[in-house]
């Protein structure tokens, strides 16, 4: 007796115990679901010790969190009427009073720097004392701001378009906590909506905290959509094939328990829910259903043969158990290769996916036979689908193609390979933080608005270390920073930079009675007496601390960048680095570029290199696995070609359809490869078994393997195709691309496994026909044909 026959006996004899154990585990995992939490920080794709992460953390140590700015913008000339102007300022004051807010910068907060000649110091005066009541008063304020105060240009207003902008800085302590979400949903959004209604103004809102909050909410809403969608569509197709409520119900039960387990594991491992881990529950549904198809199909075939329930159930476990175990292990190993990637985000995804794939296999193998054992035999009408005409026609057509049209098949293969390679050269890489965000949502349109008006919302920080205290305020350093600022202004992708330089220029303007002509750096003569005023005044110290640290050693230049991909970013970095190398000699200064968006872009590049490694690893693993199963080098090639082909086509499609490579679309390859190899294993395992039965005659073995496995492979591929299509309901670009691409790849994989694989076996039959190639392999995937003996 082999292992699987023993296992079958054990499972069916102790069926109450097995069900009780499953129920207990499910209850335990359900209790862990309360530990699931949503991620409040950006997905960090880089390993902890990566240089970009270290630089960013150093910046955070000196200046604190930088992604804490929410911006409001309004582009409407009527905002310069007294009622609306005052209402706008009142709205900001209302936010300023909240405990979650650090400070706000709006027109009402504008302070003018003035030189007090008597006390030889700078003092701050408000831009206006009382709220304006007439249109003239508002215009006077506007004129003063737009014409006399260049310091605030691009900070509070856009001179050309008349757009007003207000900055709200959220306290750094709450930026990565649930408090941020509560503030945005319960305070910010309702207040803005009320203001818009009362004043008939369209307020644009953006900034990292706001985008991240709405994005996280979107992920949350979609998990439910995916799970319900995947359950619905797979159940429908399943019913269409099997025409049995009973079979559909059993499958859904298995898959639902699998989903509870999936959520339970996320909680048990204390992982955060990210864009990736949100895909796991629906993924489990889509991967779990094919297991059920194979098991139930086998059960019905057995009942049709001999009508004995006990024998049929025993055979389901002993015959299909091993083959499905192999296929689930290959699928899981496709995902498990992510575990070797140093990025936490992917590692967690890999661990969760592989654990859940193995557990859904165990669930299907235990639950399906046990539940059938409590039920009466399937009726004749339940078995009708096994003789459906159209399925037979599909299989017959395949057989005909493999018999007579092998040249056509190879010719098509070569054309597809050539097209695929052309497409691969067109692929571009995208490291954009917001490319995947829902294009239809308002917050996405607002991002584009701020990019147009103020040059972006994603902070790029330049950290300058002068290597000695008070080094920043030396005129030579300021002039170097000014050079760098001028370079930044030449890039249309970057906004006007803001740094201590702007403040020093402003103090010179104040010294010369606020004449905007003097908004520039002081000369050597002016330096001493302008700086002496600065030393005496504490008024602009508050502004200073944003740009220079307390020792005066570190300065920061902040610019905001538009959402640009990795290619453009590389060019900008190169040019900035060239200016930095020229202006800031290494002996005296250390200058680093950093910021959330930059870390993300570097993360994308890092990820792509790593995914190439993990995919090669998956292919290698499966090659070793085939070698171990079939003990033949030729078989490795024959089994890998039909699975590499769909990957090439998918990559080609990404090139032609301009779907960039990004963290979300990279997964397609590993997922698709892991799943498509299953078909190959089913086919080759059946083929081996037929070879032994047919006394090593290759032709009849290939055709009967095609007949036997063709139906199940066709069913499962259709289920997988529509199951992955559910992801295209998402509003995230990456998830849509993931769903569509995996669907197409799996459909192609089925065609190539049912046409190309048998053709290759027949063409190379002389090479692989000798019995030595098929030494008794390490594992018997299907037990020897016991039917032949019994009948």
Tab-separated table of N, CA, C and O in Angstrom, residues 476-586:
chain	number	residue	atom	x	y	z
A	476	UNK	N	29.460	82.494	1.559
A	476	UNK	CA	29.939	81.594	0.502
A	476	UNK	C	28.993	80.387	0.357
A	476	UNK	O	28.668	79.973	-0.757
A	477	UNK	N	28.552	79.845	1.495
A	477	UNK	CA	27.628	78.706	1.445
A	477	UNK	C	26.309	79.117	0.791
A	477	UNK	O	25.761	78.399	-0.051
A	478	UNK	N	25.802	80.299	1.197
A	478	UNK	CA	24.521	80.754	0.660
A	478	UNK	C	24.608	80.938	-0.856
A	478	UNK	O	23.669	80.606	-1.579
A	479	UNK	N	25.745	81.430	-1.330
A	479	UNK	CA	25.888	81.627	-2.779
A	479	UNK	C	25.887	80.287	-3.511
A	479	UNK	O	25.330	80.164	-4.600
A	480	UNK	N	26.532	79.297	-2.897
A	480	UNK	CA	26.535	77.956	-3.506
A	480	UNK	C	25.106	77.400	-3.560
A	480	UNK	O	24.695	76.809	-4.556
A	481	UNK	N	24.382	77.628	-2.468
A	481	UNK	CA	22.991	77.131	-2.438
A	481	UNK	C	22.158	77.827	-3.505
A	481	UNK	O	21.297	77.225	-4.139
A	482	UNK	N	22.438	79.132	-3.702
A	482	UNK	CA	21.707	79.895	-4.710
A	482	UNK	C	21.954	79.313	-6.113
A	482	UNK	O	21.033	79.179	-6.910
A	483	UNK	N	23.216	78.922	-6.376
A	483	UNK	CA	23.529	78.283	-7.669
A	483	UNK	C	22.674	77.034	-7.874
A	483	UNK	O	22.126	76.796	-8.948
A	484	UNK	N	22.604	76.241	-6.801
A	484	UNK	CA	21.837	74.992	-6.859
A	484	UNK	C	20.357	75.301	-7.091
A	484	UNK	O	19.690	74.657	-7.904
A	485	UNK	N	19.860	76.329	-6.387
A	485	UNK	CA	18.461	76.729	-6.572
A	485	UNK	C	18.176	77.111	-8.022
A	485	UNK	O	17.137	76.765	-8.583
A	486	UNK	N	19.129	77.825	-8.610
A	486	UNK	CA	18.915	78.260	-9.995
A	486	UNK	C	18.865	77.066	-10.944
A	486	UNK	O	18.082	77.032	-11.895
A	487	UNK	N	19.706	76.050	-10.652
A	487	UNK	CA	19.662	74.838	-11.484
A	487	UNK	C	18.295	74.159	-11.359
A	487	UNK	O	17.699	73.728	-12.344
A	488	UNK	N	17.800	74.077	-10.115
A	488	UNK	CA	16.504	73.411	-9.885
A	488	UNK	C	15.411	74.127	-10.664
A	488	UNK	O	14.533	73.492	-11.255
A	489	UNK	N	15.495	75.473	-10.701
A	489	UNK	CA	14.435	76.220	-11.387
A	489	UNK	C	14.429	75.987	-12.888
A	489	UNK	O	13.428	76.250	-13.549
A	490	UNK	N	15.533	75.443	-13.437
A	490	UNK	CA	15.528	75.205	-14.891
A	490	UNK	C	14.732	73.955	-15.259
A	490	UNK	O	14.425	73.746	-16.418
A	491	UNK	N	14.402	73.125	-14.274
A	491	UNK	CA	13.643	71.901	-14.586
A	491	UNK	C	12.149	72.172	-14.529
A	491	UNK	O	11.632	72.550	-13.477
A	492	UNK	N	11.430	71.938	-15.633
A	492	UNK	CA	9.970	72.122	-15.573
A	492	UNK	C	9.312	71.108	-14.631
A	492	UNK	O	8.217	71.325	-14.128
A	493	UNK	N	10.018	69.964	-14.348
A	493	UNK	CA	9.406	68.930	-13.499
A	493	UNK	C	9.488	69.258	-12.014
A	493	UNK	O	8.885	68.586	-11.198
A	494	UNK	N	10.316	70.283	-11.658
A	494	UNK	CA	10.485	70.601	-10.237
A	494	UNK	C	9.881	71.968	-9.941
A	494	UNK	O	9.880	72.855	-10.785
A	495	UNK	N	9.381	72.130	-8.714
A	495	UNK	CA	8.799	73.425	-8.355
A	495	UNK	C	9.918	74.354	-7.881
A	495	UNK	O	11.048	73.921	-7.663
A	496	UNK	N	9.564	75.632	-7.666
A	496	UNK	CA	10.556	76.585	-7.171
A	496	UNK	C	11.060	76.112	-5.816
A	496	UNK	O	10.266	75.825	-4.927
A	497	UNK	N	12.385	76.048	-5.634
A	497	UNK	CA	12.889	75.541	-4.354
A	497	UNK	C	12.702	76.569	-3.240
A	497	UNK	O	12.629	77.776	-3.494
A	498	UNK	N	12.621	76.074	-2.018
A	498	UNK	CA	12.539	76.994	-0.878
A	498	UNK	C	13.577	76.577	0.153
A	498	UNK	O	13.730	75.393	0.437
A	499	UNK	N	14.331	77.546	0.654
A	499	UNK	CA	15.394	77.231	1.601
A	499	UNK	C	15.743	78.488	2.384
A	499	UNK	O	15.100	79.528	2.227
A	500	UNK	N	16.799	78.434	3.177
A	500	UNK	CA	17.217	79.579	3.976
A	500	UNK	C	17.616	80.755	3.058
A	500	UNK	O	17.504	81.918	3.430
A	501	UNK	N	18.018	80.444	1.830
A	501	UNK	CA	18.396	81.494	0.878
A	501	UNK	C	17.241	82.484	0.675
A	501	UNK	O	17.434	83.699	0.674
A	502	UNK	N	16.018	81.936	0.517
A	502	UNK	CA	14.855	82.814	0.316
A	502	UNK	C	14.684	83.757	1.497
A	502	UNK	O	14.329	84.926	1.344
A	503	UNK	N	14.973	83.235	2.682
A	503	UNK	CA	14.785	84.031	3.899
A	503	UNK	C	15.826	85.162	3.973
A	503	UNK	O	15.505	86.287	4.336
A	504	UNK	N	17.068	84.836	3.588
A	504	UNK	CA	18.130	85.851	3.619
A	504	UNK	C	17.834	86.944	2.587
A	504	UNK	O	17.979	88.138	2.857
A	505	UNK	N	17.346	86.540	1.408
A	505	UNK	CA	16.986	87.536	0.387
A	505	UNK	C	15.873	88.437	0.925
A	505	UNK	O	15.881	89.649	0.718
A	506	UNK	N	14.929	87.803	1.618
A	506	UNK	CA	13.784	88.557	2.142
A	506	UNK	C	14.248	89.569	3.192
A	506	UNK	O	13.764	90.705	3.252
A	507	UNK	N	15.249	89.177	3.986
A	507	UNK	CA	15.693	90.124	5.021
A	507	UNK	C	16.432	91.310	4.383
A	507	UNK	O	16.361	92.432	4.884
A	508	UNK	N	17.099	91.069	3.256
A	508	UNK	CA	17.726	92.206	2.572
A	508	UNK	C	16.637	93.148	2.033
A	508	UNK	O	16.758	94.378	2.118
A	509	UNK	N	15.563	92.532	1.487
A	509	UNK	CA	14.460	93.351	0.974
A	509	UNK	C	13.866	94.193	2.113
A	509	UNK	O	13.594	95.388	1.944
A	510	UNK	N	13.718	93.573	3.292
A	510	UNK	CA	13.132	94.282	4.444
A	510	UNK	C	14.058	95.427	4.877
A	510	UNK	O	13.605	96.522	5.234
A	511	UNK	N	15.366	95.172	4.804
A	511	UNK	CA	16.337	96.190	5.214
A	511	UNK	C	16.209	97.428	4.322
A	511	UNK	O	16.332	98.555	4.760
A	512	UNK	N	15.928	97.192	3.038
A	512	UNK	CA	15.732	98.305	2.109
A	512	UNK	C	14.250	98.673	2.001
A	512	UNK	O	13.707	98.793	0.915
A	513	UNK	N	13.584	98.814	3.152
A	513	UNK	CA	12.207	99.289	3.253
A	513	UNK	C	11.216	98.483	2.393
A	513	UNK	O	10.258	99.042	1.848
A	514	UNK	N	11.478	97.179	2.272
A	514	UNK	CA	10.511	96.321	1.589
A	514	UNK	C	10.447	96.504	0.091
A	514	UNK	O	9.472	96.110	-0.554
A	515	UNK	N	11.495	97.106	-0.517
A	515	UNK	CA	11.484	97.274	-1.967
A	515	UNK	C	11.807	95.931	-2.641
A	515	UNK	O	12.888	95.386	-2.431
A	516	UNK	N	10.846	95.381	-3.443
A	516	UNK	CA	11.062	94.035	-4.014
A	516	UNK	C	12.297	93.960	-4.926
A	516	UNK	O	12.790	92.878	-5.196
A	517	UNK	N	12.824	95.108	-5.384
A	517	UNK	CA	14.029	95.086	-6.217
A	517	UNK	C	15.214	94.502	-5.452
A	517	UNK	O	16.142	93.971	-6.050
A	518	UNK	N	15.183	94.643	-4.148
A	518	UNK	CA	16.308	94.183	-3.319
A	518	UNK	C	16.117	92.753	-2.800
A	518	UNK	O	16.774	92.346	-1.862
A	519	UNK	N	15.183	91.977	-3.416
A	519	UNK	CA	15.002	90.577	-3.003
A	519	UNK	C	16.126	89.755	-3.638
A	519	UNK	O	15.988	89.167	-4.695
A	520	UNK	N	17.314	89.796	-2.979
A	520	UNK	CA	18.485	89.078	-3.496
A	520	UNK	C	19.454	88.869	-2.343
A	520	UNK	O	19.249	89.381	-1.238
A	521	UNK	N	20.519	88.119	-2.590
A	521	UNK	CA	21.502	87.878	-1.526
A	521	UNK	C	22.306	89.154	-1.271
A	521	UNK	O	22.589	89.905	-2.202
A	522	UNK	N	22.672	89.412	-0.005
A	522	UNK	CA	23.463	90.614	0.291
A	522	UNK	C	24.884	90.489	-0.288
A	522	UNK	O	25.393	89.392	-0.462
A	523	UNK	N	25.504	91.644	-0.554
A	523	UNK	CA	26.911	91.644	-0.987
A	523	UNK	C	27.773	91.521	0.261
A	523	UNK	O	27.270	91.562	1.387
A	524	UNK	N	29.082	91.446	0.067
A	524	UNK	CA	29.966	91.294	1.226
A	524	UNK	C	29.841	92.469	2.195
A	524	UNK	O	29.875	92.296	3.416
A	525	UNK	N	29.724	93.727	1.641
A	525	UNK	CA	29.604	94.881	2.535
A	525	UNK	C	28.294	94.809	3.321
A	525	UNK	O	28.257	95.015	4.528
A	526	UNK	N	27.192	94.502	2.614
A	526	UNK	CA	25.876	94.512	3.287
A	526	UNK	C	25.768	93.406	4.321
A	526	UNK	O	25.061	93.542	5.307
A	527	UNK	N	26.501	92.349	4.051
A	527	UNK	CA	26.341	91.154	4.864
A	527	UNK	C	26.417	91.453	6.358
A	527	UNK	O	25.528	91.092	7.119
A	528	UNK	N	27.492	92.205	6.758
A	528	UNK	CA	27.709	92.383	8.198
A	528	UNK	C	26.542	93.118	8.851
A	528	UNK	O	26.047	92.698	9.892
A	529	UNK	N	26.038	94.217	8.217
A	529	UNK	CA	24.987	94.905	8.977
A	529	UNK	C	23.603	94.292	8.794
A	529	UNK	O	22.771	94.405	9.687
A	530	UNK	N	23.369	93.595	7.691
A	530	UNK	CA	22.058	92.913	7.604
A	530	UNK	C	22.028	91.758	8.609
A	530	UNK	O	21.061	91.553	9.328
A	531	UNK	N	23.163	91.016	8.679
A	531	UNK	CA	23.184	89.901	9.623
A	531	UNK	C	23.164	90.373	11.074
A	531	UNK	O	22.689	89.670	11.945
A	532	UNK	N	23.684	91.581	11.318
A	532	UNK	CA	23.632	92.058	12.707
A	532	UNK	C	22.172	92.293	13.121
A	532	UNK	O	21.792	92.053	14.263
A	533	UNK	N	21.347	92.749	12.171
A	533	UNK	CA	19.909	92.890	12.464
A	533	UNK	C	19.316	91.515	12.775
A	533	UNK	O	18.529	91.360	13.699
A	534	UNK	N	19.724	90.528	11.956
A	534	UNK	CA	19.161	89.179	12.127
A	534	UNK	C	19.485	88.649	13.517
A	534	UNK	O	18.650	88.048	14.178
A	535	UNK	N	20.736	88.897	13.965
A	535	UNK	CA	21.144	88.370	15.274
A	535	UNK	C	20.288	88.948	16.385
A	535	UNK	O	19.955	88.264	17.339
A	536	UNK	N	19.913	90.225	16.259
A	536	UNK	CA	19.150	90.874	17.329
A	536	UNK	C	17.674	90.466	17.347
A	536	UNK	O	16.990	90.689	18.330
A	537	UNK	N	17.196	89.920	16.207
A	537	UNK	CA	15.750	89.683	16.177
A	537	UNK	C	15.447	88.207	16.419
A	537	UNK	O	16.150	87.332	15.940
A	538	UNK	N	14.400	87.987	17.204
A	538	UNK	CA	13.991	86.596	17.395
A	538	UNK	C	12.805	86.283	16.477
A	538	UNK	O	12.298	85.190	16.442
A	539	UNK	N	12.354	87.334	15.737
A	539	UNK	CA	11.094	87.177	15.018
A	539	UNK	C	11.164	86.144	13.890
A	539	UNK	O	10.254	85.355	13.714
A	540	UNK	N	12.265	86.143	13.118
A	540	UNK	CA	12.255	85.173	12.026
A	540	UNK	C	12.932	83.852	12.421
A	540	UNK	O	13.171	83.002	11.593
A	541	UNK	N	13.201	83.715	13.725
A	541	UNK	CA	13.811	82.451	14.163
A	541	UNK	C	12.863	81.279	13.887
A	541	UNK	O	13.289	80.185	13.532
A	542	UNK	N	11.567	81.533	14.062
A	542	UNK	CA	10.578	80.468	13.827
A	542	UNK	C	10.635	79.976	12.400
A	542	UNK	O	10.639	78.777	12.129
A	543	UNK	N	10.740	80.948	11.464
A	543	UNK	CA	10.817	80.563	10.056
A	543	UNK	C	12.132	79.852	9.771
A	543	UNK	O	12.201	78.926	8.974
A	544	UNK	N	13.173	80.313	10.453
A	544	UNK	CA	14.511	79.792	10.183
A	544	UNK	C	14.601	78.304	10.539
A	544	UNK	O	15.259	77.540	9.846
A	545	UNK	N	13.913	77.921	11.627
A	545	UNK	CA	14.144	76.558	12.111
A	545	UNK	C	13.598	75.494	11.138
A	545	UNK	O	13.980	74.330	11.211
A	546	UNK	N	12.722	75.902	10.216
A	546	UNK	CA	12.262	74.954	9.203
A	546	UNK	C	13.374	74.619	8.221
A	546	UNK	O	13.417	73.530	7.673
A	547	UNK	N	14.285	75.580	7.977
A	547	UNK	CA	15.277	75.393	6.908
A	547	UNK	C	16.677	75.059	7.399
A	547	UNK	O	17.492	74.567	6.637
A	548	UNK	N	16.965	75.412	8.662
A	548	UNK	CA	18.314	75.192	9.191
A	548	UNK	C	18.162	74.531	10.555
A	548	UNK	O	17.254	74.878	11.301
A	549	UNK	N	19.035	73.574	10.876
A	549	UNK	CA	18.885	72.943	12.191
A	549	UNK	C	19.435	73.869	13.277
A	549	UNK	O	20.016	74.923	12.994
A	550	UNK	N	19.267	73.485	14.549
A	550	UNK	CA	19.551	74.412	15.651
A	550	UNK	C	21.038	74.769	15.752
A	550	UNK	O	21.391	75.833	16.245
A	551	UNK	N	21.931	73.891	15.261
A	551	UNK	CA	23.366	74.193	15.377
A	551	UNK	C	23.850	75.055	14.215
A	551	UNK	O	24.973	75.554	14.235
A	552	UNK	N	23.011	75.202	13.188
A	552	UNK	CA	23.434	75.980	12.018
A	552	UNK	C	24.394	75.215	11.122
A	552	UNK	O	25.057	75.787	10.275
A	553	UNK	N	24.453	73.896	11.322
A	553	UNK	CA	25.376	73.084	10.520
A	553	UNK	C	24.677	72.514	9.270
A	553	UNK	O	25.275	72.411	8.203
A	554	UNK	N	23.409	72.127	9.429
A	554	UNK	CA	22.692	71.495	8.313
A	554	UNK	C	21.665	72.441	7.714
A	554	UNK	O	20.966	73.140	8.448
A	555	UNK	N	21.578	72.461	6.392
A	555	UNK	CA	20.505	73.217	5.738
A	555	UNK	C	19.755	72.278	4.821
A	555	UNK	O	20.291	71.251	4.391
A	556	UNK	N	18.502	72.633	4.528
A	556	UNK	CA	17.766	71.809	3.572
A	556	UNK	C	17.212	72.702	2.478
A	556	UNK	O	16.864	73.857	2.712
A	557	UNK	N	17.181	72.153	1.269
A	557	UNK	CA	16.499	72.835	0.168
A	557	UNK	C	15.336	71.922	-0.199
A	557	UNK	O	15.541	70.730	-0.453
A	558	UNK	N	14.125	72.441	-0.171
A	558	UNK	CA	12.959	71.616	-0.488
A	558	UNK	C	12.398	72.047	-1.833
A	558	UNK	O	12.185	73.233	-2.063
A	559	UNK	N	12.168	71.066	-2.702
A	559	UNK	CA	11.445	71.370	-3.936
A	559	UNK	C	10.412	70.264	-4.080
A	559	UNK	O	10.543	69.208	-3.465
A	560	UNK	N	9.372	70.530	-4.835
A	560	UNK	CA	8.354	69.492	-5.020
A	560	UNK	C	8.414	69.036	-6.462
A	560	UNK	O	8.555	69.849	-7.367
A	561	UNK	N	8.315	67.701	-6.650
A	561	UNK	CA	8.424	67.284	-8.043
A	561	UNK	C	7.122	66.759	-8.582
A	561	UNK	O	6.282	66.242	-7.852
A	562	UNK	N	6.980	66.911	-9.884
A	562	UNK	CA	5.820	66.335	-10.557
A	562	UNK	C	6.000	64.834	-10.549
A	562	UNK	O	7.075	64.323	-10.279
A	563	UNK	N	4.936	64.140	-10.894
A	563	UNK	CA	5.005	62.688	-10.892
A	563	UNK	C	5.712	62.226	-12.155
A	563	UNK	O	5.109	62.118	-13.210
A	564	UNK	N	7.015	62.002	-12.044
A	564	UNK	CA	7.768	61.617	-13.238
A	564	UNK	C	8.292	60.218	-13.038
A	564	UNK	O	8.497	59.771	-11.921
A	565	UNK	N	8.529	59.522	-14.121
A	565	UNK	CA	9.013	58.143	-14.020
A	565	UNK	C	10.490	58.098	-13.682
A	565	UNK	O	11.133	59.122	-13.474
A	566	UNK	N	11.018	56.878	-13.646
A	566	UNK	CA	12.416	56.708	-13.250
A	566	UNK	C	13.390	57.302	-14.260
A	566	UNK	O	14.422	57.827	-13.882
A	567	UNK	N	13.056	57.243	-15.565
A	567	UNK	CA	14.041	57.696	-16.567
A	567	UNK	C	14.351	59.176	-16.393
A	567	UNK	O	15.500	59.585	-16.301
A	568	UNK	N	13.267	59.990	-16.333
A	568	UNK	CA	13.445	61.432	-16.210
A	568	UNK	C	14.139	61.764	-14.902
A	568	UNK	O	14.981	62.653	-14.839
A	569	UNK	N	13.757	61.047	-13.858
A	569	UNK	CA	14.336	61.312	-12.541
A	569	UNK	C	15.840	61.080	-12.582
A	569	UNK	O	16.605	61.827	-11.968
A	570	UNK	N	16.267	60.049	-13.298
A	570	UNK	CA	17.702	59.765	-13.382
A	570	UNK	C	18.452	60.935	-14.027
A	570	UNK	O	19.519	61.333	-13.572
A	571	UNK	N	17.850	61.488	-15.087
A	571	UNK	CA	18.488	62.619	-15.789
A	571	UNK	C	18.615	63.816	-14.836
A	571	UNK	O	19.666	64.439	-14.718
A	572	UNK	N	17.499	64.106	-14.117
A	572	UNK	CA	17.513	65.240	-13.182
A	572	UNK	C	18.578	65.025	-12.104
A	572	UNK	O	19.360	65.922	-11.791
A	573	UNK	N	18.614	63.802	-11.552
A	573	UNK	CA	19.610	63.520	-10.511
A	573	UNK	C	21.033	63.719	-11.022
A	573	UNK	O	21.862	64.306	-10.340
A	574	UNK	N	21.284	63.226	-12.238
A	574	UNK	CA	22.631	63.378	-12.803
A	574	UNK	C	23.012	64.857	-12.879
A	574	UNK	O	24.093	65.258	-12.474
A	575	UNK	N	22.091	65.693	-13.403
A	575	UNK	CA	22.414	67.109	-13.575
A	575	UNK	C	22.592	67.813	-12.231
A	575	UNK	O	23.485	68.648	-12.069
A	576	UNK	N	21.734	67.460	-11.281
A	576	UNK	CA	21.875	68.079	-9.949
A	576	UNK	C	23.201	67.663	-9.320
A	576	UNK	O	23.900	68.477	-8.728
A	577	UNK	N	23.543	66.371	-9.466
A	577	UNK	CA	24.785	65.896	-8.863
A	577	UNK	C	26.000	66.586	-9.480
A	577	UNK	O	26.989	66.840	-8.795
A	578	UNK	N	25.912	66.879	-10.792
A	578	UNK	CA	27.023	67.569	-11.448
A	578	UNK	C	27.214	68.959	-10.839
A	578	UNK	O	28.336	69.366	-10.525
A	579	UNK	N	26.104	69.691	-10.637
A	579	UNK	CA	26.195	71.034	-10.034
A	579	UNK	C	26.706	70.926	-8.600
A	579	UNK	O	27.560	71.709	-8.165
A	580	UNK	N	26.201	69.934	-7.880
A	580	UNK	CA	26.623	69.769	-6.482
A	580	UNK	C	28.127	69.500	-6.421
A	580	UNK	O	28.849	70.087	-5.615
A	581	UNK	N	28.618	68.627	-7.308
A	581	UNK	CA	30.049	68.292	-7.299
A	581	UNK	C	30.901	69.527	-7.600
A	581	UNK	O	31.971	69.720	-7.020
A	582	UNK	N	30.369	70.381	-8.486
A	582	UNK	CA	31.137	71.563	-8.869
A	582	UNK	C	31.111	72.607	-7.747
A	582	UNK	O	32.129	73.196	-7.413
A	583	UNK	N	29.950	72.852	-7.160
A	583	UNK	CA	29.789	73.938	-6.186
A	583	UNK	C	30.224	73.542	-4.770
A	583	UNK	O	30.712	74.358	-4.014
A	584	UNK	N	29.950	72.297	-4.393
A	584	UNK	CA	30.202	71.893	-3.000
A	584	UNK	C	31.335	70.878	-2.957
A	584	UNK	O	31.103	69.683	-3.118
A	585	UNK	N	32.573	71.326	-2.743
A	585	UNK	CA	33.695	70.381	-2.716
A	585	UNK	C	33.525	69.366	-1.587
A	585	UNK	O	33.061	69.716	-0.496
A	586	UNK	N	33.916	68.115	-1.853
A	586	UNK	CA	33.694	67.014	-0.907
A	586	UNK	C	34.374	67.236	0.445
A	586	UNK	O	33.892	66.776	1.467
